[in-house]
């Protein structure tokens, strides 16, 4: 037996311990090791039962995700878990799985191949494979319904959310909760001499064909709505419903077919890229290993508007006391009232207890001067987007903040170095660009200025983790990574409308493709006036490819600012429900006639190419300029901050999926038709042949 799995004895119970840090994934050798342990027990007369337990922080977090890419490329053999789990299940002596931490994916499947499961109260179990574009591939879709019923199994496998040990007990996945030491409790359970009880033989919770089919349609409809475009959730439900018509062995075969279709498809490749990407962005090339993040025990926020209030909530939600400063009592009361409303909504929706909400609110201390700022380890400025005002605030902060405190700005466009120049400590100044609503959106762009110290960067990246966000490091360029790329993308969306596409056609092409919102509807949400101001600033700074005028100016001059004014690209009712506006169509045709823009119709493919290729090309430029460190950083920004479908992997991964050569060729054709805007970035041209980003 390898070091990955070891055995020991506790009386007549064989204890099989998995030791594959950090999460006891089922890497090659682990499942084989467990089966070997169980096998050795069978032939050992001194042993009457087996307990399987994980060393370290968890039971088994699933199959080794790194292996999937190797299986698809043919470097590694296909998964062989079913045979191994069958062997465990067929053990003549009872096998008790002892769960702490998490039993996820193949981890729960292994647990279900045992005859009993005991767990500590803090444990969680789940089948999160859909989050990787997969379905359970080691019997999960066949054993889980036998233990917990079809409905619970569909819920868990289609949506991938883990359940608590208490819920697992109630649904029959777990047989007993253990108080105190898990191993002691599991061995005691084994010493009660429970009979062998194979999950595969249970049938009491299975349903007949009609009931199973009706649950299948219910869940598949719900997946189509909530997980639009994703194929794995539908397949997971399909495999579970098959328990109504197939026996266990045929069900396992059917599951394997569906699993392989998912594994060899593009969605799992994309989602696995995102899984590792979200972890890879935390590793900053060039940041010396010995640089440690500073502890963030107290925070302060300047400005209690839309962003400042949300940012203060983020700190409070993480248990960090925060001082929140405004200029007037009125603004402060207004800011706190929205924070309170937000918490009340969470309580009403059952996401938070009233007590927890009150505790969080207590952590936010409103002030009108800089009281308490001298104790803050980090200050985040979120005042109006005006350089002079921000510089003024930073010079105040320089005077009041303690030495070594991080001074962060939430600016979405301004130059970090300019802002830092208002202080005598630019090494502690950086951008922390939260996305709206700050307490909800997962993305945090960390923007480094030219003087920002490695410690300040490491601390801000760690802040992302503390606030349960994904921090991505960006260079200091206009719009940083996300908004800089959004510019050309929206530019093309607007151009398409000017050339004859309808507003809803452009948005719909992109939402049908998977974007959470269309680019024009996003304009209405963020504010047509905000977009106008940003564009004027970009023109003033000489940012390339920004046109002097666009149809959006017509909306701006008419006060059609979007949702907030009841009209923008769309018309809005009192519930902010959008409907297409014939007036906009009329205005845009008038504008096109004035500008002499030829009119034509567009296919969805053309709309997708024009918008998405513009996005990809700007991403390639950011890589060339070193603003984005790696293609994956861009992907993670777009998936977490801009509603880009994770199952397409982010713009740079998607470009590789399409083929970089194909993207380049199409861009060259667009360049011939429309000119410089479409010049393929040098990096794209260089990478086209290899089919992978050369950076
Ligand atoms: N395979 C390989 N590596 C894994 C892994 C897995 N299943 N799960 C986690 N890791 C790695 C992470 O990449 C990370 O590596 P790094 O330190 O080099 O970046 C390290 O383990 C620690 O992971 P986290 O940083 O995510 O640690 P957390 O404590 O925050 O979270 C966790 C732990 C909840 C287990 C989380 O890692 C997780 O959700 N993992 C994925 C679980 C999963 O999806 N399992 C199903 C796999 S597919 C499957 O089982 C198919 C089967 O049906 C056949
Ligand atoms: P906002 O207008 O809602 O709030 C700004 C607040 O700052 C106001 O309440 C104002 O009274 C206060 N303020 C002004 N001067 C102050 C001072 N000296 N001391 C204390 N408070 C002061 O603005 P919003 O939307 O919250 O934006 C704040 C910053 O966040 C801007 O830099 C903006 O570009 C950026 N941002 C905004 C996003 C959004 O979607 N609204 C998204 C990401 C970044």
mmCIF file of C-alpha atoms and ligand atoms in Angstrom, residues 22-23 25 57 61-66 68 79 81 102 104-107 109 127-129 132 134-138 259 275-276 279 283, ligand 1:
data_model
loop_
_atom_site.group_PDB
_atom_site.id
_atom_site.type_symbol
_atom_site.label_atom_id
_atom_site.label_comp_id
_atom_site.label_asym_id
_atom_site.label_seq_id
_atom_site.Cartn_x
_atom_site.Cartn_y
_atom_site.Cartn_z
ATOM 1 C CA UNK A 22 -4.371 19.241 0.834
ATOM 2 C CA UNK A 23 -7.870 17.854 0.172
ATOM 3 C CA UNK A 25 -8.420 14.088 -3.785
ATOM 4 C CA UNK A 57 -8.642 18.827 7.171
ATOM 5 C CA UNK A 61 -12.862 16.465 -1.971
ATOM 6 C CA UNK A 62 -13.461 14.423 -5.107
ATOM 7 C CA UNK A 63 -11.674 13.021 -8.107
ATOM 8 C CA UNK A 64 -8.344 14.703 -8.832
ATOM 9 C CA UNK A 65 -9.482 17.476 -11.174
ATOM 10 C CA UNK A 66 -5.995 17.807 -12.655
ATOM 11 C CA UNK A 68 -9.325 15.257 -16.334
ATOM 12 C CA UNK A 79 -11.243 6.922 -14.743
ATOM 13 C CA UNK A 81 -13.478 4.387 -10.133
ATOM 14 C CA UNK A 102 -16.140 17.789 2.880
ATOM 15 C CA UNK A 104 -17.557 16.078 -2.514
ATOM 16 C CA UNK A 105 -18.002 14.527 -5.945
ATOM 17 C CA UNK A 106 -16.004 11.293 -6.078
ATOM 18 C CA UNK A 107 -15.578 11.750 -2.313
ATOM 19 C CA UNK A 109 -19.420 8.622 -4.267
ATOM 20 C CA UNK A 127 -22.052 16.366 -5.845
ATOM 21 C CA UNK A 128 -20.581 19.602 -7.256
ATOM 22 C CA UNK A 129 -19.488 18.063 -10.586
ATOM 23 C CA UNK A 132 -16.962 21.646 -13.525
ATOM 24 C CA UNK A 134 -19.476 17.219 -15.428
ATOM 25 C CA UNK A 135 -21.940 14.854 -13.841
ATOM 26 C CA UNK A 136 -21.085 12.407 -11.064
ATOM 27 C CA UNK A 137 -19.101 9.703 -12.840
ATOM 28 C CA UNK A 138 -18.552 7.113 -10.131
ATOM 29 C CA UNK A 259 -20.158 11.521 -17.987
ATOM 30 C CA UNK A 275 -11.725 26.435 -11.309
ATOM 31 C CA UNK A 276 -7.940 26.439 -11.538
ATOM 32 C CA UNK A 279 -6.805 29.861 -7.754
ATOM 33 C CA UNK A 283 -0.186 33.687 -7.514
HETATM 34 N N1 LIG B 1 -8.647 17.841 -7.375
HETATM 35 C C1 LIG B 1 -7.425 18.419 -7.464
HETATM 36 N N2 LIG B 1 -7.058 19.491 -6.742
HETATM 37 C C2 LIG B 1 -7.973 19.999 -5.908
HETATM 38 C C3 LIG B 1 -9.264 19.453 -5.773
HETATM 39 C C4 LIG B 1 -9.583 18.309 -6.532
HETATM 40 N N3 LIG B 1 -10.762 17.710 -6.437
HETATM 41 N N4 LIG B 1 -9.940 20.183 -4.877
HETATM 42 C C5 LIG B 1 -9.115 21.154 -4.465
HETATM 43 N N5 LIG B 1 -7.913 21.043 -5.088
HETATM 44 C C6 LIG B 1 -6.715 21.861 -4.887
HETATM 45 C C7 LIG B 1 -6.946 23.317 -5.278
HETATM 46 O O1 LIG B 1 -6.681 23.501 -6.663
HETATM 47 C C8 LIG B 1 -5.936 24.024 -4.401
HETATM 48 O O2 LIG B 1 -4.678 23.885 -5.006
HETATM 49 P P1 LIG B 1 -3.583 25.071 -4.895
HETATM 50 O O3 LIG B 1 -3.379 25.285 -3.421
HETATM 51 O O4 LIG B 1 -2.429 24.512 -5.623
HETATM 52 O O5 LIG B 1 -4.210 26.259 -5.564
HETATM 53 C C9 LIG B 1 -5.941 23.192 -3.125
HETATM 54 O O6 LIG B 1 -6.474 21.926 -3.487
HETATM 55 C C10 LIG B 1 -6.801 23.763 -2.011
HETATM 56 O O7 LIG B 1 -8.088 24.052 -2.548
HETATM 57 P P2 LIG B 1 -8.852 25.389 -2.200
HETATM 58 O O8 LIG B 1 -7.906 26.545 -2.265
HETATM 59 O O9 LIG B 1 -10.056 25.442 -3.051
HETATM 60 O O10 LIG B 1 -9.210 25.128 -0.669
HETATM 61 P P3 LIG B 1 -10.516 25.496 0.117
HETATM 62 O O11 LIG B 1 -10.286 25.035 1.492
HETATM 63 O O12 LIG B 1 -10.891 26.911 -0.130
HETATM 64 O O13 LIG B 1 -11.675 24.599 -0.518
HETATM 65 C C11 LIG B 1 -12.718 22.613 -1.348
HETATM 66 C C12 LIG B 1 -11.634 23.208 -0.409
HETATM 67 C C13 LIG B 1 -14.099 22.998 -0.831
HETATM 68 C C14 LIG B 1 -12.554 21.126 -1.316
HETATM 69 C C15 LIG B 1 -12.534 23.176 -2.769
HETATM 70 O O14 LIG B 1 -11.198 23.025 -3.149
HETATM 71 C C16 LIG B 1 -13.378 22.506 -3.816
HETATM 72 O O15 LIG B 1 -14.526 22.841 -3.961
HETATM 73 N N6 LIG B 1 -12.772 21.572 -4.588
HETATM 74 C C17 LIG B 1 -13.406 20.957 -5.696
HETATM 75 C C18 LIG B 1 -14.395 19.902 -5.253
HETATM 76 C C19 LIG B 1 -15.014 19.226 -6.453
HETATM 77 O O16 LIG B 1 -15.443 19.853 -7.381
HETATM 78 N N7 LIG B 1 -15.051 17.903 -6.417
HETATM 79 C C20 LIG B 1 -15.573 17.153 -7.508
HETATM 80 C C21 LIG B 1 -14.469 16.816 -8.446
HETATM 81 S S1 LIG B 1 -15.052 16.035 -9.926
HETATM 82 C C22 LIG B 1 -15.398 14.448 -9.446
HETATM 83 O O17 LIG B 1 -15.229 14.106 -8.303
HETATM 84 C C23 LIG B 1 -15.880 13.550 -10.517
HETATM 85 C C24 LIG B 1 -16.365 12.263 -9.979
HETATM 86 O O18 LIG B 1 -17.768 12.261 -10.009
HETATM 87 C C25 LIG B 1 -15.874 11.114 -10.798
#
